[in-house]
Amino acid sequence: MRGLRAHYHLLPDQDEEQPTECTEPDSEEQPGWEGAPVTPPAPEEPCRLVLSTPSSILQEREIEELGPHLPTRLQQQPWSLLYCTARDGFSLRTLYRCTGQLSSPALLLIRDTEAQVFRWTGRNSFFLKGDTDLLMVGGGSGKFGLWVDGDLHHGGSCPCETFNNESLSARGEFCIQDLEVWGLA
């Protein structure tokens, strides 16, 4: 898009010229008066996500880093904690019961006993499968990108085709310390 350039004439008591008409510039220059400094746009306000209760997994810095990766409509809505092991215990059945009526996107957070927090690469879509004994996220070639067992004490991660990622944990299998599910709308 091309900007407009102002043309102006001197008035008897002025040292500078004032605009009187506008025309399109002849070249792709910055819009504005010739010779006048162009004010850069104001820096974008950082995304401020609102959580209904503090997360036992995400720190403030991580919440701020996560925000810009979410669709705009999810950045503006408060997040509600639907399930967490600290409050609801370690049970996949309870997790299903707490999230069963969910009609909005959800975010699953897991920290293992070695303080690893899993990060989604963002390069592909999620695929989810579960029953009362196992919850699996991502898959391909007989391996799961992430799995957790029915008592939510053990889990594992392998590279998978769904995410095209490395293992999400330093070791293949791990013990779960905290797990949270957040409703994002």
PDB file of C-alpha atoms in Angstrom:
ATOM      1  CA  MET A   1       0.000   0.000   0.000  1.00  0.00           C
ATOM      2  CA  ARG A   2       1.318   3.436  -0.860  1.00  0.00           C
ATOM      3  CA  GLY A   3       1.232   6.305   1.619  1.00  0.00           C
ATOM      4  CA  LEU A   4       0.251   9.917   1.033  1.00  0.00           C
ATOM      5  CA  ARG A   5       2.678  12.812   0.891  1.00  0.00           C
ATOM      6  CA  ALA A   6       1.566  16.277   2.022  1.00  0.00           C
ATOM      7  CA  HIS A   7       2.242  19.370  -0.108  1.00  0.00           C
ATOM      8  CA  TYR A   8       2.252  22.703   1.706  1.00  0.00           C
ATOM      9  CA  HIS A   9       2.845  26.435   1.187  1.00  0.00           C
ATOM     10  CA  LEU A  10       4.508  29.104   3.341  1.00  0.00           C
ATOM     11  CA  LEU A  11       2.354  31.535   5.268  1.00  0.00           C
ATOM     12  CA  PRO A  12       3.766  35.043   5.854  1.00  0.00           C
ATOM     13  CA  ASP A  13       4.539  34.585   9.577  1.00  0.00           C
ATOM     14  CA  GLN A  14       5.907  30.981   9.462  1.00  0.00           C
ATOM     15  CA  ASP A  15       9.388  29.605   9.008  1.00  0.00           C
ATOM     16  CA  GLU A  16       8.092  26.157   8.028  1.00  0.00           C
ATOM     17  CA  GLU A  17       5.633  25.040   5.433  1.00  0.00           C
ATOM     18  CA  GLN A  18       2.167  23.709   6.352  1.00  0.00           C
ATOM     19  CA  PRO A  19       0.198  21.080   4.395  1.00  0.00           C
ATOM     20  CA  THR A  20      -2.571  22.191   2.023  1.00  0.00           C
ATOM     21  CA  GLU A  21      -3.221  19.128  -0.159  1.00  0.00           C
ATOM     22  CA  CYS A  22      -2.316  15.451  -0.291  1.00  0.00           C
ATOM     23  CA  THR A  23      -1.225  13.296  -3.209  1.00  0.00           C
ATOM     24  CA  GLU A  24       0.304   9.847  -3.549  1.00  0.00           C
ATOM     25  CA  PRO A  25       4.103   9.763  -3.465  1.00  0.00           C
ATOM     26  CA  ASP A  26       6.053   8.937  -6.612  1.00  0.00           C
ATOM     27  CA  SER A  27       8.079   6.206  -4.906  1.00  0.00           C
ATOM     28  CA  GLU A  28       7.754   3.678  -2.118  1.00  0.00           C
ATOM     29  CA  GLU A  29       8.831   6.018   0.677  1.00  0.00           C
ATOM     30  CA  GLN A  30       7.755   6.041   4.289  1.00  0.00           C
ATOM     31  CA  PRO A  31       4.405   7.807   4.644  1.00  0.00           C
ATOM     32  CA  GLY A  32       4.566  11.208   6.321  1.00  0.00           C
ATOM     33  CA  TRP A  33       5.723  14.718   5.614  1.00  0.00           C
ATOM     34  CA  GLU A  34       8.953  14.984   3.751  1.00  0.00           C
ATOM     35  CA  GLY A  35      11.786  15.488   6.234  1.00  0.00           C
ATOM     36  CA  ALA A  36       9.542  14.929   9.273  1.00  0.00           C
ATOM     37  CA  PRO A  37      10.515  12.060  11.566  1.00  0.00           C
ATOM     38  CA  VAL A  38       8.305   9.006  11.261  1.00  0.00           C
ATOM     39  CA  THR A  39       7.160   7.801  14.669  1.00  0.00           C
ATOM     40  CA  PRO A  40       7.629   4.042  14.994  1.00  0.00           C
ATOM     41  CA  PRO A  41       4.566   2.058  16.029  1.00  0.00           C
ATOM     42  CA  ALA A  42       4.140   1.546  19.748  1.00  0.00           C
ATOM     43  CA  PRO A  43       5.530  -1.796  20.958  1.00  0.00           C
ATOM     44  CA  GLU A  44       2.890  -4.489  21.177  1.00  0.00           C
ATOM     45  CA  GLU A  45       1.545  -5.087  24.653  1.00  0.00           C
ATOM     46  CA  PRO A  46       2.603  -8.565  25.855  1.00  0.00           C
ATOM     47  CA  CYS A  47      -0.171 -11.138  25.944  1.00  0.00           C
ATOM     48  CA  ARG A  48      -1.645 -11.380  29.448  1.00  0.00           C
ATOM     49  CA  LEU A  49      -3.326 -14.717  30.008  1.00  0.00           C
ATOM     50  CA  VAL A  50      -5.717 -14.910  32.943  1.00  0.00           C
ATOM     51  CA  LEU A  51      -5.748 -18.130  34.962  1.00  0.00           C
ATOM     52  CA  SER A  52      -8.614 -18.850  37.376  1.00  0.00           C
ATOM     53  CA  THR A  53      -6.126 -20.135  39.940  1.00  0.00           C
ATOM     54  CA  PRO A  54      -2.327 -20.315  40.017  1.00  0.00           C
ATOM     55  CA  SER A  55      -0.739 -23.203  38.137  1.00  0.00           C
ATOM     56  CA  SER A  56       1.516 -25.568  40.047  1.00  0.00           C
ATOM     57  CA  ILE A  57       3.380 -26.277  36.788  1.00  0.00           C
ATOM     58  CA  LEU A  58       3.670 -23.028  34.821  1.00  0.00           C
ATOM     59  CA  GLN A  59       5.569 -20.043  36.145  1.00  0.00           C
ATOM     60  CA  GLU A  60       4.586 -16.480  35.129  1.00  0.00           C
ATOM     61  CA  ARG A  61       7.378 -16.316  32.502  1.00  0.00           C
ATOM     62  CA  GLU A  62       6.194 -19.566  30.886  1.00  0.00           C
ATOM     63  CA  ILE A  63       2.596 -18.348  30.830  1.00  0.00           C
ATOM     64  CA  GLU A  64       3.718 -15.162  29.031  1.00  0.00           C
ATOM     65  CA  GLU A  65       5.754 -17.223  26.524  1.00  0.00           C
ATOM     66  CA  LEU A  66       2.806 -19.527  25.837  1.00  0.00           C
ATOM     67  CA  GLY A  67       0.257 -16.767  25.133  1.00  0.00           C
ATOM     68  CA  PRO A  68       1.435 -15.634  21.674  1.00  0.00           C
ATOM     69  CA  HIS A  69       1.269 -19.239  20.429  1.00  0.00           C
ATOM     70  CA  LEU A  70      -2.453 -19.467  21.127  1.00  0.00           C
ATOM     71  CA  PRO A  71      -5.211 -18.207  18.821  1.00  0.00           C
ATOM     72  CA  THR A  72      -6.244 -14.650  19.706  1.00  0.00           C
ATOM     73  CA  ARG A  73      -9.687 -15.679  20.955  1.00  0.00           C
ATOM     74  CA  LEU A  74      -8.058 -18.025  23.501  1.00  0.00           C
ATOM     75  CA  GLN A  75      -5.699 -15.302  24.701  1.00  0.00           C
ATOM     76  CA  GLN A  76      -8.650 -13.123  25.698  1.00  0.00           C
ATOM     77  CA  GLN A  77     -10.600 -15.735  27.674  1.00  0.00           C
ATOM     78  CA  PRO A  78      -9.871 -16.700  31.289  1.00  0.00           C
ATOM     79  CA  TRP A  79      -8.509 -20.201  31.726  1.00  0.00           C
ATOM     80  CA  SER A  80     -10.228 -22.442  34.232  1.00  0.00           C
ATOM     81  CA  LEU A  81      -8.447 -25.279  35.990  1.00  0.00           C
ATOM     82  CA  LEU A  82     -10.542 -28.348  35.241  1.00  0.00           C
ATOM     83  CA  TYR A  83      -8.317 -30.990  36.797  1.00  0.00           C
ATOM     84  CA  CYS A  84      -5.092 -31.106  38.773  1.00  0.00           C
ATOM     85  CA  THR A  85      -3.456 -33.937  40.657  1.00  0.00           C
ATOM     86  CA  ALA A  86      -2.743 -31.713  43.671  1.00  0.00           C
ATOM     87  CA  ARG A  87      -6.480 -31.062  44.143  1.00  0.00           C
ATOM     88  CA  ASP A  88      -8.199 -34.048  42.481  1.00  0.00           C
ATOM     89  CA  GLY A  89      -5.782 -36.924  43.090  1.00  0.00           C
ATOM     90  CA  PHE A  90      -4.082 -39.278  40.636  1.00  0.00           C
ATOM     91  CA  SER A  91      -6.814 -40.950  38.574  1.00  0.00           C
ATOM     92  CA  LEU A  92      -7.432 -40.982  34.838  1.00  0.00           C
ATOM     93  CA  ARG A  93     -11.127 -41.744  35.504  1.00  0.00           C
ATOM     94  CA  THR A  94     -11.373 -38.565  37.619  1.00  0.00           C
ATOM     95  CA  LEU A  95      -9.590 -36.592  34.876  1.00  0.00           C
ATOM     96  CA  TYR A  96     -12.178 -37.856  32.364  1.00  0.00           C
ATOM     97  CA  ARG A  97     -15.041 -37.037  34.749  1.00  0.00           C
ATOM     98  CA  CYS A  98     -13.729 -33.486  35.351  1.00  0.00           C
ATOM     99  CA  THR A  99     -13.271 -32.792  31.636  1.00  0.00           C
ATOM    100  CA  GLY A 100     -16.137 -34.856  30.200  1.00  0.00           C
ATOM    101  CA  GLN A 101     -18.469 -31.917  29.501  1.00  0.00           C
ATOM    102  CA  LEU A 102     -15.726 -29.746  28.015  1.00  0.00           C
ATOM    103  CA  SER A 103     -16.738 -28.110  24.722  1.00  0.00           C
ATOM    104  CA  SER A 104     -13.734 -25.795  24.374  1.00  0.00           C
ATOM    105  CA  PRO A 105     -10.036 -26.377  23.685  1.00  0.00           C
ATOM    106  CA  ALA A 106      -7.991 -27.689  26.593  1.00  0.00           C
ATOM    107  CA  LEU A 107      -4.347 -27.599  27.575  1.00  0.00           C
ATOM    108  CA  LEU A 108      -2.752 -30.634  29.246  1.00  0.00           C
ATOM    109  CA  LEU A 109       0.346 -29.869  31.348  1.00  0.00           C
ATOM    110  CA  ILE A 110       2.595 -32.494  32.897  1.00  0.00           C
ATOM    111  CA  ARG A 111       5.706 -32.125  35.034  1.00  0.00           C
ATOM    112  CA  ASP A 112       7.613 -35.284  35.866  1.00  0.00           C
ATOM    113  CA  THR A 113       9.562 -36.021  39.031  1.00  0.00           C
ATOM    114  CA  GLU A 114      12.734 -34.772  37.325  1.00  0.00           C
ATOM    115  CA  ALA A 115      11.054 -31.354  36.841  1.00  0.00           C
ATOM    116  CA  GLN A 116      10.752 -31.747  33.071  1.00  0.00           C
ATOM    117  CA  VAL A 117       7.812 -29.789  31.610  1.00  0.00           C
ATOM    118  CA  PHE A 118       6.737 -31.061  28.169  1.00  0.00           C
ATOM    119  CA  ARG A 119       6.671 -28.586  25.294  1.00  0.00           C
ATOM    120  CA  TRP A 120       4.649 -29.070  22.113  1.00  0.00           C
ATOM    121  CA  THR A 121       6.654 -28.308  18.974  1.00  0.00           C
ATOM    122  CA  GLY A 122       3.683 -26.696  17.235  1.00  0.00           C
ATOM    123  CA  ARG A 123       4.588 -28.280  13.907  1.00  0.00           C
ATOM    124  CA  ASN A 124       1.602 -30.592  13.611  1.00  0.00           C
ATOM    125  CA  SER A 125      -1.912 -31.281  14.918  1.00  0.00           C
ATOM    126  CA  PHE A 126      -2.796 -33.163  18.096  1.00  0.00           C
ATOM    127  CA  PHE A 127      -4.260 -36.632  17.926  1.00  0.00           C
ATOM    128  CA  LEU A 128      -5.756 -38.036  21.116  1.00  0.00           C
ATOM    129  CA  LYS A 129      -6.848 -41.539  22.120  1.00  0.00           C
ATOM    130  CA  GLY A 130      -7.781 -42.821  25.520  1.00  0.00           C
ATOM    131  CA  ASP A 131      -9.598 -45.348  27.638  1.00  0.00           C
ATOM    132  CA  THR A 132      -9.750 -45.903  31.409  1.00  0.00           C
ATOM    133  CA  ASP A 133      -6.266 -47.464  31.496  1.00  0.00           C
ATOM    134  CA  LEU A 134      -4.269 -45.243  29.163  1.00  0.00           C
ATOM    135  CA  LEU A 135      -4.297 -41.749  27.606  1.00  0.00           C
ATOM    136  CA  MET A 136      -2.186 -41.306  24.451  1.00  0.00           C
ATOM    137  CA  VAL A 137      -1.301 -38.112  22.561  1.00  0.00           C
ATOM    138  CA  GLY A 138       0.334 -38.322  19.154  1.00  0.00           C
ATOM    139  CA  GLY A 139       1.405 -41.512  17.514  1.00  0.00           C
ATOM    140  CA  GLY A 140       2.833 -43.390  14.595  1.00  0.00           C
ATOM    141  CA  SER A 141       4.944 -46.481  13.975  1.00  0.00           C
ATOM    142  CA  GLY A 142       3.597 -48.092  17.150  1.00  0.00           C
ATOM    143  CA  LYS A 143       4.927 -45.340  19.422  1.00  0.00           C
ATOM    144  CA  PHE A 144       3.173 -42.526  21.250  1.00  0.00           C
ATOM    145  CA  GLY A 145       4.351 -38.934  21.495  1.00  0.00           C
ATOM    146  CA  LEU A 146       3.019 -38.940  25.053  1.00  0.00           C
ATOM    147  CA  TRP A 147       1.173 -41.502  27.161  1.00  0.00           C
ATOM    148  CA  VAL A 148       0.012 -41.629  30.768  1.00  0.00           C
ATOM    149  CA  ASP A 149      -1.341 -44.638  32.625  1.00  0.00           C
ATOM    150  CA  GLY A 150      -4.694 -44.925  34.385  1.00  0.00           C
ATOM    151  CA  ASP A 151      -3.395 -44.022  37.836  1.00  0.00           C
ATOM    152  CA  LEU A 152      -1.533 -40.972  36.440  1.00  0.00           C
ATOM    153  CA  HIS A 153       1.677 -42.029  38.173  1.00  0.00           C
ATOM    154  CA  HIS A 154       3.609 -43.182  35.110  1.00  0.00           C
ATOM    155  CA  GLY A 155       3.996 -41.896  31.599  1.00  0.00           C
ATOM    156  CA  GLY A 156       6.299 -41.987  28.638  1.00  0.00           C
ATOM    157  CA  SER A 157       7.261 -40.187  25.479  1.00  0.00           C
ATOM    158  CA  CYS A 158       8.810 -41.171  22.155  1.00  0.00           C
ATOM    159  CA  PRO A 159       9.429 -39.342  18.911  1.00  0.00           C
ATOM    160  CA  CYS A 160       6.260 -39.668  16.849  1.00  0.00           C
ATOM    161  CA  GLU A 161       5.013 -38.805  13.380  1.00  0.00           C
ATOM    162  CA  THR A 162       2.151 -36.664  14.677  1.00  0.00           C
ATOM    163  CA  PHE A 163       4.488 -34.110  16.228  1.00  0.00           C
ATOM    164  CA  ASN A 164       7.700 -34.863  14.339  1.00  0.00           C
ATOM    165  CA  ASN A 165       9.490 -34.248  17.643  1.00  0.00           C
ATOM    166  CA  GLU A 166      12.080 -35.730  19.914  1.00  0.00           C
ATOM    167  CA  SER A 167      11.042 -37.427  23.131  1.00  0.00           C
ATOM    168  CA  LEU A 168       9.380 -34.932  25.481  1.00  0.00           C
ATOM    169  CA  SER A 169      11.271 -36.367  28.441  1.00  0.00           C
ATOM    170  CA  ALA A 170      14.975 -36.840  29.108  1.00  0.00           C
ATOM    171  CA  ARG A 171      14.196 -40.535  29.686  1.00  0.00           C
ATOM    172  CA  GLY A 172      11.634 -42.547  27.729  1.00  0.00           C
ATOM    173  CA  GLU A 173       9.463 -43.292  30.772  1.00  0.00           C
ATOM    174  CA  PHE A 174       8.895 -41.096  33.814  1.00  0.00           C
ATOM    175  CA  CYS A 175       6.953 -40.699  37.062  1.00  0.00           C
ATOM    176  CA  ILE A 176       4.379 -37.900  37.090  1.00  0.00           C
ATOM    177  CA  GLN A 177       4.723 -35.260  39.801  1.00  0.00           C
ATOM    178  CA  ASP A 178       1.943 -32.844  38.691  1.00  0.00           C
ATOM    179  CA  LEU A 179      -0.686 -32.922  35.960  1.00  0.00           C
ATOM    180  CA  GLU A 180      -3.156 -30.147  35.108  1.00  0.00           C
ATOM    181  CA  VAL A 181      -5.866 -29.735  32.498  1.00  0.00           C
ATOM    182  CA  TRP A 182      -6.961 -26.167  31.730  1.00  0.00           C
ATOM    183  CA  GLY A 183     -10.132 -25.197  29.852  1.00  0.00           C
ATOM    184  CA  LEU A 184      -9.233 -22.384  27.469  1.00  0.00           C
ATOM    185  CA  ALA A 185     -12.593 -20.716  26.915  1.00  0.00           C
TER     186      ALA A 185
END
